[in-house]
C-alpha positions as a Markdown table, in Angstrom:
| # | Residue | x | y | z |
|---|---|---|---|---|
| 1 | Unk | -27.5 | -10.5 | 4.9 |
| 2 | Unk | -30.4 | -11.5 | 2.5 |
| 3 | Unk | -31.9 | -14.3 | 1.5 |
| 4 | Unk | -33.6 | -16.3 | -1.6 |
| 5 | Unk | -36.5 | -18.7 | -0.8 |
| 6 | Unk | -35.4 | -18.8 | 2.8 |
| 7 | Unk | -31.3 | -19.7 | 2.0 |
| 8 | Unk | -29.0 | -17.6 | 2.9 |
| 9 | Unk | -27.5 | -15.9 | 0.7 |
| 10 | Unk | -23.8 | -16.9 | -0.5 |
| 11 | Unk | -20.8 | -14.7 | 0.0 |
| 12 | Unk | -17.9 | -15.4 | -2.7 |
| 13 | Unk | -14.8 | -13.3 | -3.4 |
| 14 | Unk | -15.0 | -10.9 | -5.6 |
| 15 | Unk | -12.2 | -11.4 | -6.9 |
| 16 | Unk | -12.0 | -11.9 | -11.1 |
| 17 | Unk | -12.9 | -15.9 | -11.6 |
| 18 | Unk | -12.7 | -16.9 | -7.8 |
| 19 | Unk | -15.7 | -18.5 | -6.5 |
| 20 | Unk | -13.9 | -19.4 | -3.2 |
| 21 | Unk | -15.8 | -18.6 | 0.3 |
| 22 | Unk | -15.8 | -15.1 | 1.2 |
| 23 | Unk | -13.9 | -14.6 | 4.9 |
| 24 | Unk | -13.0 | -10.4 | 5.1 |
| 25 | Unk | -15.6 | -7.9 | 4.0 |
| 26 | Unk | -13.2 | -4.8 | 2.3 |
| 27 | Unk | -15.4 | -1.4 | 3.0 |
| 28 | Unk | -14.2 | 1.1 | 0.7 |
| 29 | Unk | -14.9 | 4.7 | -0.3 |
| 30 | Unk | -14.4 | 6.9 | -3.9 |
| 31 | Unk | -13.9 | 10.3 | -2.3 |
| 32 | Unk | -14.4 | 11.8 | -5.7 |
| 33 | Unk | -18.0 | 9.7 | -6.3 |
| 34 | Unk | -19.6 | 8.9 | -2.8 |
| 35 | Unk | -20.2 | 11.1 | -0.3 |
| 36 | Unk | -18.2 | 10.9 | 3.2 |
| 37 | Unk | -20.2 | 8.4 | 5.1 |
| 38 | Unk | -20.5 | 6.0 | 2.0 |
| 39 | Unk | -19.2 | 2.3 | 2.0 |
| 40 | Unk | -18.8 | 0.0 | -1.1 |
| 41 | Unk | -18.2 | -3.6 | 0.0 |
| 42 | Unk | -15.8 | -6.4 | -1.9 |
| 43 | Unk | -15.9 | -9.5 | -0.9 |
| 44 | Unk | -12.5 | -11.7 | -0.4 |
| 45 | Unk | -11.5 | -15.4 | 0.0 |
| 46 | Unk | -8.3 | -15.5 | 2.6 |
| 47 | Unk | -6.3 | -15.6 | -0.9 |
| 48 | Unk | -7.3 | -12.8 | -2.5 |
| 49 | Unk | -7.6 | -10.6 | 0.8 |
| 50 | Unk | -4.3 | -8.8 | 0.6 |
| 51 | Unk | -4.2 | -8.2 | -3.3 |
| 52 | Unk | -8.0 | -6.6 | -3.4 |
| 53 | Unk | -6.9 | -4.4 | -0.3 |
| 54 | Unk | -3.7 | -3.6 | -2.0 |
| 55 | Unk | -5.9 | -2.2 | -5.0 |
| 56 | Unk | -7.9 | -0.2 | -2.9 |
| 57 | Unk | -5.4 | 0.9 | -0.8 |
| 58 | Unk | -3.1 | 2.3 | -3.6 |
| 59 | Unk | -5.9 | 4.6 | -5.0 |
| 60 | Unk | -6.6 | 5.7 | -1.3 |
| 61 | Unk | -10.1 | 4.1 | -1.5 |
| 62 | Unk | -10.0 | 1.5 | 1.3 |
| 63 | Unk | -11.4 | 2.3 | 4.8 |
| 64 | Unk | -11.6 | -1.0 | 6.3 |
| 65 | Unk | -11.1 | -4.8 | 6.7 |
| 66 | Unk | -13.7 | -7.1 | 8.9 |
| 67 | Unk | -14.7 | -10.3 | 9.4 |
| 68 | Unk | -18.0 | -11.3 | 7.1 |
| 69 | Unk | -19.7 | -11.9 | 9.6 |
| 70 | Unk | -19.1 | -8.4 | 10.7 |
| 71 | Unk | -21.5 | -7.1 | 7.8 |
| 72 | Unk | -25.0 | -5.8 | 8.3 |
| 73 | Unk | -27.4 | -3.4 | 6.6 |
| 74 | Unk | -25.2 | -0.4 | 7.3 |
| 75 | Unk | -22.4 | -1.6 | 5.2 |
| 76 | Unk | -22.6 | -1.6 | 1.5 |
């Protein structure tokens, strides 16, 4: 991931309000905007893991769940 001024960069949630420590990167796909090969990447805190994948999941939109630290230039 990048960097500011030589920090890392800070993964939160992306979950409304939560500013808690991201730990799951959720790679997601809009069949009707992106093509095939496309992932979009939220961001969740071990609370709000299961209700953002529950989102995606019930519009057929989420592909996959991994570790942040699983994330690299390909994703996102």
């Amino acid at each position: 991931m990048g960097d500011v001024a030589g920090r890392p960069l800070a993964l939160v949630c992306s979950a409304k309000a939560c500013r808690a420590p991201a730990t799951r990167a959720l790679l997601w796909n809009n069949p009707t905007l992106h093509t095939p090969e496309r992932r979009k990447v939220w961001l969740a805190c071990d609370t709000h893991t299961a209700t953002l994948g529950d989102f995606l999941r019930l519009r057929s939109f989420l592909v996959d769940t991994i570790p942040v630290e699983d994330l690299d230039d390909t994703h996102g």
